[in-house]
Amino acid sequence: MSTTGEIRRVTTNTLQAMKQAGEKISMLTAYDYSMAKILDEAGIDALLVGDSASNVMAGHETTLPITLEQMIYHAQSVVRACKRCLIVVDLPFGSYQGNSKEALHTAIRVMKESGAHAVKLEGGAEVIESVKRILTAGVPVMGHLGLTPQSIYKFGTYTVRAKEEAEAELLLHNAQLLEQEGCFAIVLEKIPAMLGKKVAETVKIPIIGIGAGKHVDGQVLVMHDMLGITNNFSPRFLRRYANLYDTIHQAAQDYIGDVKKQNFPNDKEQY
Ligand code: KIV
C-alpha cells in the first residue's frame, strides 16, 4: 500500500529490490479469475499463469498440448482479478523454440491480448536468440532451468536434474547467460539445494525455486498442489497448505445427499 492508500503494483524492479533486501519472494500459479483474486488479495508477490494449466485445468498428462490461445484466455482471467501482484505468463511449447521472430510474435500477443506483465520460457543457450529478441521489444522475460517440463520426452523422467557436475555447470552457465542478456528472474525446478544456493549467490537477478531448496530468493508452487486439490502428486518438495480435495468431495457428497433426501432447499431457501 502507498501512503495515499493506493495499492502499489509489484514490478520486476520490486522483485530485484526484494532480493537485494533479503526478502523472500512468494509466487504461485493461477489460471482463473476467482482463484487469482483470492491469491492477490492474500498478498502474493507474483502469479505465474503456468502452462501447468495443461495438467491441472485441462487434464493432459504433460504441458505440451496447451495452445497459445488457451494460455492467453487463462492470462486474461488472471489479469482481470489482480490489483497488486506481478503476473507472468508461460509461453507454450512450440511457440518460441523454432525461431526468434516467432517467439517475439508470441510474446507480443501474450502482452497485448492479456495485459500481463512478463513472459516465461524454458531453456538456456538453445533459446537465447528468442530471449534476446523478446527483450529488445521491451517485454520482461523470466527464464526457467533445471527440470523443464516442456522437454519431458527428452529427459524421459521427472526426477531431480543437475545432480552430476557437468549438468550443474551447464545450468550455472545458462543462468549467467540469461542474466547477462537481461532476464529479470529465473525459475529453477527440481535441482539439488546446494546448486540452487550457488546459482542464487552467483547471479544478481532473483532465483525462484520449485524443489530447488531454501537458499534461493523465492518459492513457487502449483496452486492446485499446495491447496491439495490434486491428491495424486506428492513430490518431496511439495508442502500442502490445505486439503481441498477432501473438503470439496465432502461438500459435494453432502449436497447430493441433501438433494436426494429433499433437505435442500428448505422453506427459507425458496421464494
Ligand atoms: O507451469 C508451471 O506451473 C511452472 C512452474 C512449475 C514453475 O512452470
XYZ file of C-alpha atoms and ligand atoms in Angstrom:
279
model
C 0.000 0.000 0.000
C 1.216 3.559 -0.695
C 0.813 6.432 1.809
C -2.352 7.506 -0.062
C -3.899 4.067 0.441
C -3.463 3.090 -3.208
C -2.374 -0.471 -3.922
C 1.188 -0.398 -5.216
C 1.837 -2.848 -8.059
C 4.679 -5.342 -7.669
C 7.041 -4.932 -10.629
C 10.160 -6.684 -11.837
C 12.108 -3.922 -10.026
C 10.277 -4.770 -6.794
C 11.460 -8.374 -7.069
C 15.022 -7.190 -7.661
C 14.819 -4.924 -4.597
C 13.440 -7.823 -2.546
C 16.445 -9.945 -3.469
C 18.794 -7.129 -2.508
C 16.999 -6.649 0.811
C 16.994 -10.396 1.513
C 13.169 -10.539 1.476
C 11.927 -13.836 0.021
C 9.569 -13.704 -2.974
C 6.260 -15.630 -2.875
C 4.860 -16.911 -6.168
C 2.060 -19.339 -7.044
C 0.431 -20.400 -10.257
C -3.082 -19.212 -11.175
C -5.258 -19.802 -14.194
C -8.678 -18.315 -13.445
C -10.314 -15.147 -12.108
C -11.763 -16.397 -8.807
C -8.638 -18.122 -7.506
C -6.306 -15.364 -8.724
C -8.426 -12.783 -6.847
C -8.067 -14.705 -3.570
C -4.290 -15.108 -4.031
C -3.783 -11.439 -4.958
C -5.879 -10.246 -2.017
C -3.888 -12.594 0.258
C -0.758 -10.655 -0.736
C 1.086 -12.971 -3.111
C 4.024 -11.158 -4.772
C 3.756 -12.801 -8.201
C 1.402 -15.129 -10.031
C 2.504 -17.416 -12.835
C -0.069 -18.302 -15.455
C 1.776 -21.564 -15.909
C 1.464 -23.981 -18.777
C 0.758 -26.448 -15.936
C -2.799 -25.333 -16.801
C -2.445 -28.098 -19.371
C -2.294 -30.600 -16.461
C -4.437 -29.155 -13.705
C -7.081 -27.315 -15.739
C -7.311 -29.422 -18.896
C -6.297 -32.869 -17.589
C -3.463 -33.522 -20.038
C -0.563 -35.703 -18.938
C 2.062 -33.117 -19.962
C 2.321 -29.373 -20.570
C 2.871 -29.876 -24.304
C -0.687 -29.750 -25.672
C -1.765 -26.333 -24.346
C -2.105 -23.702 -27.077
C -1.207 -20.023 -27.198
C -4.906 -19.100 -27.398
C -5.630 -21.148 -24.277
C -2.717 -19.520 -22.399
C -3.986 -16.072 -23.385
C -7.500 -16.965 -22.178
C -6.153 -18.052 -18.761
C -3.897 -14.978 -18.551
C -6.776 -12.591 -19.328
C -8.827 -14.105 -16.494
C -5.941 -13.748 -14.015
C -5.159 -10.173 -15.096
C -8.805 -9.141 -14.567
C -8.596 -10.422 -10.976
C -5.366 -8.854 -9.735
C -4.602 -5.356 -8.491
C -1.225 -5.851 -6.800
C 0.838 -8.842 -7.886
C 3.171 -9.194 -10.860
C 1.698 -11.522 -13.496
C 3.994 -13.727 -15.580
C 2.719 -15.935 -18.415
C 4.351 -19.104 -19.741
C 4.966 -19.211 -23.485
C 3.571 -22.589 -24.558
C 5.572 -25.405 -26.115
C 6.285 -24.828 -29.801
C 5.604 -21.091 -29.718
C 9.168 -19.786 -29.222
C 11.752 -22.525 -29.848
C 11.554 -22.548 -33.658
C 12.800 -19.065 -34.447
C 13.193 -15.807 -32.595
C 10.759 -13.933 -34.837
C 8.004 -16.360 -33.939
C 8.996 -16.063 -30.267
C 8.675 -12.288 -30.434
C 5.291 -12.563 -32.150
C 4.108 -14.964 -29.414
C 5.332 -12.734 -26.583
C 3.722 -9.668 -28.129
C 0.393 -11.466 -28.493
C 0.515 -12.526 -24.832
C 1.308 -8.990 -23.642
C -1.195 -7.209 -25.934
C -4.108 -9.616 -25.556
C -3.805 -10.492 -21.863
C -2.409 -7.372 -20.202
C 0.094 -9.468 -18.225
C 3.453 -8.030 -17.216
C 6.070 -10.567 -18.324
C 6.594 -13.908 -20.037
C 8.474 -17.032 -19.002
C 10.155 -19.533 -21.268
C 12.146 -22.712 -20.697
C 15.801 -23.233 -21.589
C 19.176 -21.504 -21.727
C 21.618 -21.169 -24.625
C 19.314 -23.077 -27.000
C 16.613 -20.374 -26.780
C 18.854 -17.349 -26.239
C 18.074 -15.772 -29.628
C 14.372 -15.823 -28.706
C 15.099 -14.362 -25.259
C 17.149 -11.532 -26.796
C 14.562 -10.671 -29.403
C 11.688 -10.603 -26.918
C 13.718 -8.387 -24.595
C 14.512 -5.922 -27.383
C 10.758 -5.330 -27.715
C 10.646 -4.299 -24.053
C 8.954 -7.454 -22.786
C 10.383 -8.692 -19.454
C 11.498 -12.335 -19.610
C 11.748 -14.885 -16.802
C 13.941 -17.908 -17.514
C 13.300 -21.494 -16.409
C 16.126 -24.035 -15.917
C 16.588 -27.438 -14.302
C 13.589 -29.681 -14.856
C 11.871 -28.063 -17.815
C 8.565 -29.913 -18.302
C 8.241 -28.960 -21.983
C 11.285 -31.207 -22.601
C 9.927 -34.167 -20.667
C 10.142 -36.507 -23.647
C 13.854 -35.664 -23.970
C 14.509 -36.238 -20.228
C 12.229 -39.291 -20.093
C 11.537 -38.796 -16.369
C 10.558 -36.139 -13.815
C 13.484 -36.948 -11.477
C 15.859 -34.369 -9.959
C 18.033 -32.605 -12.562
C 21.685 -31.465 -12.484
C 22.912 -33.931 -9.866
C 26.021 -34.568 -11.964
C 28.739 -31.939 -12.143
C 28.606 -31.403 -15.897
C 24.866 -30.692 -15.907
C 25.206 -28.486 -12.804
C 27.947 -26.446 -14.503
C 25.862 -26.086 -17.634
C 22.900 -24.915 -15.566
C 25.025 -22.277 -13.809
C 26.408 -21.144 -17.160
C 22.876 -20.863 -18.582
C 21.701 -18.866 -15.545
C 24.585 -16.421 -16.072
C 23.770 -16.192 -19.776
C 20.096 -15.423 -19.077
C 21.141 -12.771 -16.566
C 23.660 -11.244 -18.971
C 21.031 -10.984 -21.735
C 18.631 -9.187 -19.395
C 16.161 -11.703 -17.929
C 14.656 -10.260 -14.739
C 14.420 -13.581 -12.839
C 14.847 -17.332 -13.288
C 12.781 -20.294 -12.089
C 14.898 -23.292 -11.046
C 12.931 -26.527 -10.920
C 13.838 -29.736 -9.085
C 17.587 -29.439 -8.601
C 19.848 -30.036 -5.552
C 19.501 -27.346 -2.868
C 23.240 -26.626 -2.908
C 23.130 -25.888 -6.633
C 20.136 -23.570 -6.069
C 22.197 -21.757 -3.435
C 25.200 -21.448 -5.737
C 23.127 -20.017 -8.595
C 21.301 -17.572 -6.281
C 24.642 -16.371 -4.899
C 26.262 -16.099 -8.324
C 23.644 -14.119 -10.238
C 22.153 -10.797 -9.140
C 18.649 -11.432 -10.505
C 16.067 -13.232 -8.315
C 16.054 -17.031 -8.395
C 12.635 -18.549 -7.715
C 12.720 -22.220 -6.792
C 10.315 -25.109 -7.077
C 12.127 -28.021 -5.499
C 15.385 -26.030 -5.515
C 15.820 -25.750 -1.737
C 15.589 -22.976 0.790
C 18.568 -20.819 -0.187
C 17.077 -19.339 -3.358
C 15.370 -15.917 -3.432
C 11.767 -17.086 -3.577
C 9.461 -20.049 -3.989
C 6.773 -21.016 -6.496
C 4.293 -23.889 -6.273
C 1.444 -25.047 -8.468
C -1.673 -23.730 -6.720
C -3.683 -26.959 -7.128
C -0.866 -28.915 -5.458
C -0.301 -26.586 -2.482
C -4.049 -26.389 -1.832
C -4.393 -30.178 -2.010
C -6.873 -30.091 -4.897
C -4.645 -32.616 -6.645
C -4.200 -35.694 -4.453
C -2.184 -37.918 -6.778
C 1.090 -35.950 -6.848
C 3.423 -35.922 -3.836
C 6.996 -34.912 -4.699
C 9.294 -34.273 -1.721
C 9.357 -30.511 -2.371
C 5.577 -30.099 -2.118
C 4.035 -28.789 1.094
C 0.218 -28.958 1.158
C -1.358 -25.984 2.958
C -4.904 -27.327 2.671
C -6.680 -30.488 1.693
C -9.287 -29.084 -0.651
C -9.811 -32.370 -2.472
C -11.364 -33.832 0.701
C -13.211 -30.610 1.575
C -14.786 -30.317 -1.881
C -15.502 -34.055 -2.113
C -17.286 -33.977 1.253
C -19.226 -30.819 0.357
C -20.354 -32.409 -2.933
C -21.481 -35.578 -1.114
C -23.370 -33.536 1.492
C -25.113 -31.577 -1.273
C -26.030 -34.723 -3.220
C -27.412 -36.285 -0.037
C -29.491 -33.194 0.785
C -30.952 -33.032 -2.727
C -31.859 -36.736 -2.696
C -33.409 -36.528 0.797
C -35.241 -33.307 -0.122
C -33.333 -31.459 2.638
C -32.344 -28.788 0.121
C -33.847 -26.292 -0.480
C -35.747 -25.715 2.768
C -38.593 -23.257 3.315
C -36.200 -20.313 3.837
C -34.230 -21.089 0.703
C -37.129 -20.596 -1.687
C -39.294 -17.720 -2.964
O 3.833 -24.123 -15.463
C 4.191 -24.108 -14.272
O 3.403 -24.319 -13.340
C 5.581 -23.825 -13.989
C 6.024 -23.970 -12.575
C 6.329 -25.396 -12.327
C 7.148 -23.102 -12.236
O 6.339 -23.529 -14.862
